[in-house]
Coordinates of C-alpha atoms (C1' of nucleotides) in Angstrom, one line a residue:
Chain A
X8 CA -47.7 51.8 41.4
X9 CA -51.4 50.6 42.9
X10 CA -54.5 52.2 41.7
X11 CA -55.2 54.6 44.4
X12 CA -58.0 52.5 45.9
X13 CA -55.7 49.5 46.1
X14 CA -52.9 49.3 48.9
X15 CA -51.0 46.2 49.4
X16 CA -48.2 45.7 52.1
X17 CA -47.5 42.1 53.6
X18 CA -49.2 41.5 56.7
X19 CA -47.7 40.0 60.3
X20 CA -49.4 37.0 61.7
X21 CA -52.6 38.4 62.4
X22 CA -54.4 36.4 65.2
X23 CA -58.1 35.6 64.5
X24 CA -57.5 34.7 60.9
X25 CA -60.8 32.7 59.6
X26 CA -58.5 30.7 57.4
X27 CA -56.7 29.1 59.8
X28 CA -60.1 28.6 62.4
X29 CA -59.5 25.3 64.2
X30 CA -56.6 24.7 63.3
X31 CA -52.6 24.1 65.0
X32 CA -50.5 27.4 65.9
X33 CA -47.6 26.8 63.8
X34 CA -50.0 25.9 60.6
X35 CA -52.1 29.2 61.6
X36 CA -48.5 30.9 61.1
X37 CA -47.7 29.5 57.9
X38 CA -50.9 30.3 56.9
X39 CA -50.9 33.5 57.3
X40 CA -46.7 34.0 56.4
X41 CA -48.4 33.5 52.4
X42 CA -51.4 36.5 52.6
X43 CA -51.2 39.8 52.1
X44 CA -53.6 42.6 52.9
X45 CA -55.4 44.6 50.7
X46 CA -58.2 47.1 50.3
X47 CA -60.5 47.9 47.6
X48 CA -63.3 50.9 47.0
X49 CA -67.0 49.9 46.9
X50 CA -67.7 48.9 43.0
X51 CA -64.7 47.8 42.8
X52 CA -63.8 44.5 40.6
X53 CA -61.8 42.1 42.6
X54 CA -62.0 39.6 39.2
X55 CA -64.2 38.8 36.3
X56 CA -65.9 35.8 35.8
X57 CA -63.7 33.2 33.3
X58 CA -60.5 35.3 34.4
X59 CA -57.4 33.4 35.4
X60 CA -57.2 32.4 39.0
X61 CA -54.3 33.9 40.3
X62 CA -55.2 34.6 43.8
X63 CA -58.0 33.3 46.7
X64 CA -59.1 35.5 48.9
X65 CA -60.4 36.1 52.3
X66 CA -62.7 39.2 53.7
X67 CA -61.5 40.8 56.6
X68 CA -64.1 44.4 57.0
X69 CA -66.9 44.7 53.9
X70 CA -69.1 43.3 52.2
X71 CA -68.7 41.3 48.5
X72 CA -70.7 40.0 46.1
X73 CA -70.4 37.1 43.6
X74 CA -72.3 37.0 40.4
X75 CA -72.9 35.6 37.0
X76 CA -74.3 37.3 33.9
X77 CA -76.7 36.4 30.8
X78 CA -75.0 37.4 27.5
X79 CA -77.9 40.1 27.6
X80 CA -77.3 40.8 30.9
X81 CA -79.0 39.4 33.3
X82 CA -77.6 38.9 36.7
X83 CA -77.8 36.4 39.6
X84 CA -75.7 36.9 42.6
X85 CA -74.8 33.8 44.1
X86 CA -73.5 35.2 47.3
X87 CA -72.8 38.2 49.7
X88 CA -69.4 37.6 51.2
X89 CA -69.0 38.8 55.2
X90 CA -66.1 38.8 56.9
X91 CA -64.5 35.3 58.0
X92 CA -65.2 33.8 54.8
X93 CA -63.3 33.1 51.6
X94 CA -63.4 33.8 47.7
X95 CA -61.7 32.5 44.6
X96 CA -63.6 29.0 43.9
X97 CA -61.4 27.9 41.0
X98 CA -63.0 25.8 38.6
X99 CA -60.2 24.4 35.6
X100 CA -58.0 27.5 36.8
X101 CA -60.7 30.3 36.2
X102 CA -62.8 32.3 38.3
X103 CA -66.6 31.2 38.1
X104 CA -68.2 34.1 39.2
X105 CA -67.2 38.3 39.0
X106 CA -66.5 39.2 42.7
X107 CA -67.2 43.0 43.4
X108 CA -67.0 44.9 46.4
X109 CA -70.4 46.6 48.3
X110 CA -69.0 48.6 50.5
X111 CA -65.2 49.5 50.9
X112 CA -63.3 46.2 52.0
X113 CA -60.4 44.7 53.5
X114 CA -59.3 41.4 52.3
X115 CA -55.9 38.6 52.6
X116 CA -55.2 37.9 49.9
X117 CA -53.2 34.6 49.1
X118 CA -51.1 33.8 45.3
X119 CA -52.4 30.8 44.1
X120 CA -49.6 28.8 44.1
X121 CA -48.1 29.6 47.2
X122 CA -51.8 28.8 48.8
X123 CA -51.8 25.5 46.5
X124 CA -48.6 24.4 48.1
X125 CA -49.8 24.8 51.9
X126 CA -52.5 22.1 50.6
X127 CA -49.3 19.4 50.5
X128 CA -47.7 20.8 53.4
X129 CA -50.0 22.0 56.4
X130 CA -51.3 19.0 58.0
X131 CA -54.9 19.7 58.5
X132 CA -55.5 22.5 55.9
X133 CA -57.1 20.0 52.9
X134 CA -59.3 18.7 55.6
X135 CA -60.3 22.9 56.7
X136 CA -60.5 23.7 53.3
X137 CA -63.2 20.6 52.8
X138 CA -65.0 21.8 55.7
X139 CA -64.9 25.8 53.8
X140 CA -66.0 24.0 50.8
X141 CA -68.6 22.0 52.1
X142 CA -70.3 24.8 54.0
X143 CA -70.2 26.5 50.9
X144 CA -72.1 24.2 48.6
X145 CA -74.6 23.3 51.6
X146 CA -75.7 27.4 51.1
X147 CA -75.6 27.2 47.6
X148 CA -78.2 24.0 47.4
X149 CA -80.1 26.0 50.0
X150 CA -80.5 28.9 47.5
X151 CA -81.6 26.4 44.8
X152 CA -84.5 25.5 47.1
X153 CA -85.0 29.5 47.5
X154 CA -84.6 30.1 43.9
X155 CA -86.6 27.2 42.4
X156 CA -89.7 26.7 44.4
X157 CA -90.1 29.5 47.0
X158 CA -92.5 32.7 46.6
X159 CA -91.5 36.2 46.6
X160 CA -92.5 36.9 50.3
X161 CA -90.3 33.3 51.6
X162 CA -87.3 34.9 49.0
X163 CA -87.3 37.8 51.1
X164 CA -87.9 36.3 54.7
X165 CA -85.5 34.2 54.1
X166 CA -83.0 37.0 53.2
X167 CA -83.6 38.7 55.8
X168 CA -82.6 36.0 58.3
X169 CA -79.3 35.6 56.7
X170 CA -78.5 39.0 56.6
X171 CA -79.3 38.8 61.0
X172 CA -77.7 36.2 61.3
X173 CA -74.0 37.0 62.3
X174 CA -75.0 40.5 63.3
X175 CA -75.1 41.6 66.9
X176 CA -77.3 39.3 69.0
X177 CA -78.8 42.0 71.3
X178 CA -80.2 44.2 68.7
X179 CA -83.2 43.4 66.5
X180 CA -81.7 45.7 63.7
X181 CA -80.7 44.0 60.5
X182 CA -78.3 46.6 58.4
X183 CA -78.8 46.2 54.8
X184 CA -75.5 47.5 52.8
X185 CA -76.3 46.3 49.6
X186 CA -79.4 48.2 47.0
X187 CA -82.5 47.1 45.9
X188 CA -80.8 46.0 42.5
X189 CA -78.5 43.7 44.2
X190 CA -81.2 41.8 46.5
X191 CA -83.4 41.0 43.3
X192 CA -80.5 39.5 41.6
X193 CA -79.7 37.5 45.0
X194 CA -83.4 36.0 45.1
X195 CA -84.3 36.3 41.5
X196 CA -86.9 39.2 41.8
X197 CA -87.1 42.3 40.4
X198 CA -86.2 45.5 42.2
X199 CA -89.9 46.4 42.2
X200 CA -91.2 43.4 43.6
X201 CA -88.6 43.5 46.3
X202 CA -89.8 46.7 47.9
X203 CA -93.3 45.8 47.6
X204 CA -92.5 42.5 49.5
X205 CA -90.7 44.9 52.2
X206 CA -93.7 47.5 52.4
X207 CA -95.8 44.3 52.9
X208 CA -93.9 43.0 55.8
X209 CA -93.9 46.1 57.5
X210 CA -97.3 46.8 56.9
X211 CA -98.1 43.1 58.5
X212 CA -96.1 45.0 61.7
X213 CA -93.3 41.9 60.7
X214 CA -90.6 44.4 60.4
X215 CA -90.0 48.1 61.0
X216 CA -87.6 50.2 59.0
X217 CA -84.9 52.9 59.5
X218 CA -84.1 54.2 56.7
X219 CA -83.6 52.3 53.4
X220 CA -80.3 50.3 54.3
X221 CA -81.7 49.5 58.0
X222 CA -84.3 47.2 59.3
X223 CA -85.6 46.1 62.5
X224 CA -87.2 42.6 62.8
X225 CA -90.2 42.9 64.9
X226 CA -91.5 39.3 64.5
X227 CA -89.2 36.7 64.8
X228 CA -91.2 34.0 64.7
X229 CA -93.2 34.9 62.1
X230 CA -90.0 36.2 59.6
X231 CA -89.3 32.5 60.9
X232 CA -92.1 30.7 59.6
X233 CA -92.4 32.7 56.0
X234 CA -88.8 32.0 55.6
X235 CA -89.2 28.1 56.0
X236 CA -92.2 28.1 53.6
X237 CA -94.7 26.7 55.6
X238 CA -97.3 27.8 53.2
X239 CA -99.8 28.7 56.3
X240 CA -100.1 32.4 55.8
X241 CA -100.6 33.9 52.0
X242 CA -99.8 37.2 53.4
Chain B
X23 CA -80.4 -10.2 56.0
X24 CA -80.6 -7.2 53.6
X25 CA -83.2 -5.9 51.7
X26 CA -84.1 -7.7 48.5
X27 CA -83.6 -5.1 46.6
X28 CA -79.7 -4.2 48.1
X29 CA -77.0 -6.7 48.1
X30 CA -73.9 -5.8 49.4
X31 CA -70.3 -7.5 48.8
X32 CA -66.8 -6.4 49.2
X33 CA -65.3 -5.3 46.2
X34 CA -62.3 -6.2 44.5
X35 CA -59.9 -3.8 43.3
X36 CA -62.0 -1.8 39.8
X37 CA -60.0 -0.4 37.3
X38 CA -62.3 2.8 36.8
X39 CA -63.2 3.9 39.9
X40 CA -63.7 8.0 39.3
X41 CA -63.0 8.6 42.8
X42 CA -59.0 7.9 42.3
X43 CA -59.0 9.7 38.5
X44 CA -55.8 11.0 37.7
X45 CA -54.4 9.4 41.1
X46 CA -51.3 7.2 41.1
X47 CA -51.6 3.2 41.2
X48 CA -50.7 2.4 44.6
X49 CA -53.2 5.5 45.7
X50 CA -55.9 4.0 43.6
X51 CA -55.5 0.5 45.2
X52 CA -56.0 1.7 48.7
X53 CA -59.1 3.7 48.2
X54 CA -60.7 0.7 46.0
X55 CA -59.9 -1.5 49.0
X56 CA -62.0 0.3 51.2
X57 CA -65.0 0.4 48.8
X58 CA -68.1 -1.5 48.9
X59 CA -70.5 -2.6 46.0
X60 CA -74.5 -2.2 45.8
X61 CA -77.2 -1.9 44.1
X62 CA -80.7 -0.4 44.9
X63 CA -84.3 -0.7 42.9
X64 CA -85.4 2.7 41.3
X65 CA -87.5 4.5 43.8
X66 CA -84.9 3.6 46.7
X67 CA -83.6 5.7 49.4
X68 CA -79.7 6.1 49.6
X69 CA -80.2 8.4 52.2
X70 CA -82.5 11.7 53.2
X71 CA -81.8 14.9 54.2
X72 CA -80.8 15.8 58.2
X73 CA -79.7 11.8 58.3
X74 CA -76.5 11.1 60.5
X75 CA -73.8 11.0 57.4
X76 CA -72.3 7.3 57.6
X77 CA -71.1 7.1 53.5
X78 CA -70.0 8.3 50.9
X79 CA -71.0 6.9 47.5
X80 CA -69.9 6.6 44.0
X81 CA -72.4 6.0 41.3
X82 CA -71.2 3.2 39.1
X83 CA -74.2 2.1 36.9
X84 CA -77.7 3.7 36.4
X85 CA -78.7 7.3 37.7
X86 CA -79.8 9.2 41.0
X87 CA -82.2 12.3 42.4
X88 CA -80.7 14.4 45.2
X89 CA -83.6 17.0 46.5
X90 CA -84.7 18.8 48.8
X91 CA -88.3 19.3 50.4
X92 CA -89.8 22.4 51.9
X93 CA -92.6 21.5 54.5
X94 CA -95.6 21.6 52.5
X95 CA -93.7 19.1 50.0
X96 CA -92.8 21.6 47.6
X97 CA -89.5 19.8 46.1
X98 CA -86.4 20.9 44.5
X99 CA -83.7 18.8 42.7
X100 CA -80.6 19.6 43.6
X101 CA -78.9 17.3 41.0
X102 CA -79.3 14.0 39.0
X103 CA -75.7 12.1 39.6
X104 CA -74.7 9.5 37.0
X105 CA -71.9 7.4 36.9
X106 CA -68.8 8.2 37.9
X107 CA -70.0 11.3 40.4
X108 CA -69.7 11.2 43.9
X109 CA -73.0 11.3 46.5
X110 CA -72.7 12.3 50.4
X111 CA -72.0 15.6 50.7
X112 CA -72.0 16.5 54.5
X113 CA -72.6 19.5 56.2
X114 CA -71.9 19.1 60.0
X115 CA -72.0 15.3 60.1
X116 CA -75.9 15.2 58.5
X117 CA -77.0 15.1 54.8
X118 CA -77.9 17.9 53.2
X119 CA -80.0 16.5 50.9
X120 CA -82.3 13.2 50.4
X121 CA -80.7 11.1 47.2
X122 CA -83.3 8.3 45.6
X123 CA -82.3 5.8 43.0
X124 CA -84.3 6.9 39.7
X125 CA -83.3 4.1 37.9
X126 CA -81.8 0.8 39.2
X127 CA -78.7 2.1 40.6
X128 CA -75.1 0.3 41.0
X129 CA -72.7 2.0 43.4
X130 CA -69.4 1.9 45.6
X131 CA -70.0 2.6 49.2
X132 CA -67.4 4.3 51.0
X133 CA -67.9 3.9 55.8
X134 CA -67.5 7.7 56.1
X135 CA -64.7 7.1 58.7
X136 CA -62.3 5.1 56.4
X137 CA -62.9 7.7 54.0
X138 CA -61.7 10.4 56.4
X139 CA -58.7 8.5 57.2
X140 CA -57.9 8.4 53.4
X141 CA -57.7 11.8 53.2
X142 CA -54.9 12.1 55.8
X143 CA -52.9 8.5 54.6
X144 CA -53.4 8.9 50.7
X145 CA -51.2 11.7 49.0
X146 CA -53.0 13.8 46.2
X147 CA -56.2 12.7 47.5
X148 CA -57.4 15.7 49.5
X149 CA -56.7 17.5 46.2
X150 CA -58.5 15.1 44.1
X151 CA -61.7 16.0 46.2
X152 CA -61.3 19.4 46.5
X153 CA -61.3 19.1 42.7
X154 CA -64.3 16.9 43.0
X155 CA -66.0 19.6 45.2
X156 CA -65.1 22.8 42.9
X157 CA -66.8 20.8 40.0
X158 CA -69.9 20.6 42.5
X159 CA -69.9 24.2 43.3
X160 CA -69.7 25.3 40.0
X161 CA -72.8 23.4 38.5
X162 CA -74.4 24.8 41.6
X163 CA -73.6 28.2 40.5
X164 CA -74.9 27.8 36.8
X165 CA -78.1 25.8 38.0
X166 CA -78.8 29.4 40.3
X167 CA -78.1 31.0 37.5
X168 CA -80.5 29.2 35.3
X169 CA -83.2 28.6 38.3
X170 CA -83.5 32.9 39.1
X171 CA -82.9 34.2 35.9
X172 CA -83.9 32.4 33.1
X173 CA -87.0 31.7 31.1
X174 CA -88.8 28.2 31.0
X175 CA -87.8 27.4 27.2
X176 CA -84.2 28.3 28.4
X177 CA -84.3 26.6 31.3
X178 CA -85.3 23.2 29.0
X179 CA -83.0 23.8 27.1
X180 CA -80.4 24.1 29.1
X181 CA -81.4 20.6 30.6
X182 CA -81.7 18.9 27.6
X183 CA -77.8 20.3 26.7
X184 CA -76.9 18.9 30.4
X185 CA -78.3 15.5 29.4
X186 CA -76.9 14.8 26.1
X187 CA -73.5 15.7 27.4
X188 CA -71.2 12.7 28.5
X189 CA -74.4 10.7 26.4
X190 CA -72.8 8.8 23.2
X191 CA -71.3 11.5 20.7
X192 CA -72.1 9.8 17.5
X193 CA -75.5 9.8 18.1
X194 CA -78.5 13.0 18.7
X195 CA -80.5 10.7 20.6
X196 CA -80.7 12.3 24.2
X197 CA -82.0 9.0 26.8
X198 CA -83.9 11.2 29.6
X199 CA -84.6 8.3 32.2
X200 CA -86.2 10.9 34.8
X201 CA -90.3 11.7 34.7
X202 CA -91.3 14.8 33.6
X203 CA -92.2 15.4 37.7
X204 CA -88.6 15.2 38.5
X205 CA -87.3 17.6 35.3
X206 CA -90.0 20.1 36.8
X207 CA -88.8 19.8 40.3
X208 CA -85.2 20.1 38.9
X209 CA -85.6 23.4 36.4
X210 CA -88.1 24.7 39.2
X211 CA -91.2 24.8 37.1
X212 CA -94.2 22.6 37.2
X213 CA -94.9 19.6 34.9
X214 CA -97.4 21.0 32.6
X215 CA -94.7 23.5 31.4
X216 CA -92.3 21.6 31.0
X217 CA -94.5 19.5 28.8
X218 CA -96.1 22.3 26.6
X219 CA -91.7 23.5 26.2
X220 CA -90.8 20.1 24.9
X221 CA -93.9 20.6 22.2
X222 CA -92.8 24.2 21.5
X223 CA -89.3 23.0 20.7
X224 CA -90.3 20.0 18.8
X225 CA -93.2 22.5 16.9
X226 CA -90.2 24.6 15.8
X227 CA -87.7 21.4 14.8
X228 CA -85.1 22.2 17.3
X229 CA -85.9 18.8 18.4
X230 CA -87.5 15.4 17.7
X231 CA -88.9 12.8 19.8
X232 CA -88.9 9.1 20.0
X233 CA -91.0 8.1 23.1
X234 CA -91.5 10.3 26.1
X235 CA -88.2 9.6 27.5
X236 CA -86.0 9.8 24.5
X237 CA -85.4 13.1 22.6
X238 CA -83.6 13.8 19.4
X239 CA -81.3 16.9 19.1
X240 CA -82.2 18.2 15.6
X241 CA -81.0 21.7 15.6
X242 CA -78.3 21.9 18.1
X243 CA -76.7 25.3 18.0
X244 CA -80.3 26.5 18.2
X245 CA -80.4 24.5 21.1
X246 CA -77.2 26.0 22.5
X247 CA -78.4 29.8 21.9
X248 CA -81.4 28.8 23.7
X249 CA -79.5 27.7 26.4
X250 CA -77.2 30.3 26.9
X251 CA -80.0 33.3 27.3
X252 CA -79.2 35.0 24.5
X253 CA -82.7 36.1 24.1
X254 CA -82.7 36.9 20.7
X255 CA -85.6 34.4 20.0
X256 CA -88.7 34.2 22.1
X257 CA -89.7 31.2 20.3
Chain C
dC24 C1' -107.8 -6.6 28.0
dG25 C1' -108.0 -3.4 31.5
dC26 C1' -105.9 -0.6 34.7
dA27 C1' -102.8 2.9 36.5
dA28 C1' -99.2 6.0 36.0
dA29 C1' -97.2 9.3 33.2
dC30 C1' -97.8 12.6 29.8
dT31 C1' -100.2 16.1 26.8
dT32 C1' -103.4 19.6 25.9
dG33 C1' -106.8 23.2 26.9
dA34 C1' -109.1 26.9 29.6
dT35 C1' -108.6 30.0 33.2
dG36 C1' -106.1 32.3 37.1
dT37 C1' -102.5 34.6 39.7
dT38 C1' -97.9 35.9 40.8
dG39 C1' -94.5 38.7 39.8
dC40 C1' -92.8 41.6 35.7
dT41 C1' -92.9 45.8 32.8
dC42 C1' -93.6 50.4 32.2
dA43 C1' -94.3 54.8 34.2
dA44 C1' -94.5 58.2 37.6
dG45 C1' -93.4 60.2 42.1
dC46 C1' -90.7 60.3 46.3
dT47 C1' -86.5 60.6 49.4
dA48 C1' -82.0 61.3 50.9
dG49 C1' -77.4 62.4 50.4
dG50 C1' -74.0 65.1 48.1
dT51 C1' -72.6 69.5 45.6
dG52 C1' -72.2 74.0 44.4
dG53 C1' -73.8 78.7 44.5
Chain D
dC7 C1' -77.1 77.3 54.4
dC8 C1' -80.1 76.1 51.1
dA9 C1' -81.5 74.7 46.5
dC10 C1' -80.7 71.5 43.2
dC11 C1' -79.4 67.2 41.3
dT12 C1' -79.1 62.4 41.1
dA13 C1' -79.2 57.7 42.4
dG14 C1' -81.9 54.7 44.7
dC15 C1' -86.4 53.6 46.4
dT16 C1' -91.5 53.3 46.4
dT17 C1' -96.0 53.1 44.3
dG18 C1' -99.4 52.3 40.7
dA19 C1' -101.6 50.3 36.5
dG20 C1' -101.6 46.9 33.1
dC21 C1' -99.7 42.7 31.3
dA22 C1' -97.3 38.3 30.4
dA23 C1' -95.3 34.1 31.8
dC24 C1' -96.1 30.5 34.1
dA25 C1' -99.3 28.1 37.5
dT26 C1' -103.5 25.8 38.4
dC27 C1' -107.4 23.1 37.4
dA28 C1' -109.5 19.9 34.4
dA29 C1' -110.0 16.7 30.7
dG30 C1' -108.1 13.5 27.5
dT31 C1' -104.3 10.5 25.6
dT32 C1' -100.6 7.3 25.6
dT33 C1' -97.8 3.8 27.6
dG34 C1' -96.5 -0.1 30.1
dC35 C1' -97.7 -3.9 32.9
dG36 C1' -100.4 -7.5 35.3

DNA sequence: CGCAAACTTGATGTTGCTCAAGCTAGGTGG
DNA sequence: CCACCTAGCTTGAGCAACATCAAGTTTGCG
């Protein structure tokens, strides 16, 4: 028997399946003949850092994040997980990172081995997964330029963007799921410094807020040019 | 004509070409046929960031930058590659990063489009750089780690740990070829701190130094509770 | 020998952190 | 339905770590 927050049932061939994008009909259907669907409650562990990778995952509906802790605690998140995209980077058959649900999530999940074995078989998959892979470490090198050298108001710009980005076009609303907490760990702030940065932004009549979780981008350009770290404007 | 400072030359078959580790003979053969030997002077350009992507390389002797630039030159190293690692990681057929030869620099050069076909023709070799890339990913993830959350002695030590590995074992004598601009840029810091760190540590006999770009580890499991942010001591 | 680049050291400055209240909103129970 | 409670957020005051600015020192090379 599941916890009660966990259901698992094998899943049909479901049609827009992000692990399969661009790839040949019958490999989409092998693809997803291997994953089954799950769902987990917001707080939720989906592994711990240095377990044993049994499992890769990808989000369907939700939210997860990835992070890494000091021995004293300290925490960096080194992503935010949408749906369309994939967890379980194995390194030496371990997880890397503790993945933990935001809000409540819907996931494929694919055994190891099974998924392993497509690699040899699918034509095309190594390649897709390159691609997955690629895209991945291109984001994590642009964090390292976040991280390492840009300044509390281009930390959250730039946050900001990527949270748009991939939400509906036509409205100028971003919708922040995550707390305070978990954007400081993402950019290497404290929570403090994180509101003040927001209070600032809106005071500069750069963005508007609804509400804590919600925020409306009311300068484009200018969210734009903090974000990129053109050093023009101190704020 | 080439430069004076590059000489091409088709390669003959190398025995220990790290791009076909733990790949069978015949595998190895065809991927070291493909391969072409240079060298470039310390200070060279392999390639910079948003360039078309036309190789990948394989660092055979010497070591390399990769960074990235924000607009008003603010720099951060993404990596130093020694032997044996690959180079050309490509996002959507461009660079992501500029790589420059710190030392003088011997490498194989891989045309990007006989490396693709590789992929398809050479069993187990789509695994091997998937491998290749999870290994990437995951330094990635520490150096985010160590770039948001912790402190400048930890974040020298933790450099200094990175540099004496896959260094001789039977000796403490850590060869740092880099300038003390580029360790700055790397640990996201600025030079004088980096600087006054290296005294701290060599004040409290964790290390010793022979020259500005050789340092011996004297006290390594200090070093390595340093390192890990265990932040007992706040030196 | 002399120059330039790289490194070290010192004095001062500033960004973002720490510590400490308040505030707000959503959920619960009376 | 409303008061209360709590988790999360905001705001303020003071501080510390690291940055900046400014000399000096060392090193390697022509």
């Amino acid at each position: 028997m599941q916890l009660q927050t966990v259901s698992s049932a094998p899943s049909v061939a479901f049609p827009p399946m992000a692990m399969c994008q661009g790839m040949e009909r019958q490999a989409a259907t092998r693809i997803a003949a291997v994953s089954i669907r799950q769902t987990i409650a917001p707080g939720q562990e989906l592994f711990a850092e240095g377990d044993a990778a049994e499992n890769v995952y990808e989000v369907v509906s939700g939210m997860v994040k990835l992070y890494k802790l000091l021995p004293d605690g300290r925490r960096q998140i080194m992503g935010f997980i949408s749906p369309g995209h994939l967890i379980g980077l194995v390194h030496r058959g371990a997880y890397v990172y503790t993945a933990e649900a935001i809000t409540e999530v819907t996931l494929c999940r694919y055994p190891l081995a099974r998924f392993t074995r497509l690699i040899d078989e699918v034509p095309g998959f190594a390649k897709r997964l390159l691609d997955v892979h690629s895209d991945e470490l291109s984001a994590a090198h642009d964090q390292m330029l976040l991280l390492g050298r840009k300044t509390a108001v281009e930390k959250v710009a730039s946050f900001l963007l990527m949270m748009a980005e991939g939400q509906h076009e036509d409205c100028d609303d971003v919708y922040v799921p995550m707390t305070r907490t978990d954007i400081a760990d993402y950019l290497g702030l404290t929570i403090e410094t994180v509101s003040r940065t927001l209070t600032k932004l809106k005071a500069e009549g750069v963005i508007g807020r609804r509400g804590a979780d919600c925020i409306t981008v009311q300068d484009r350009d200018r969210l734009d040019t903090l974000a990129a770290g053109e050093a023009l404007e101190t704020l």
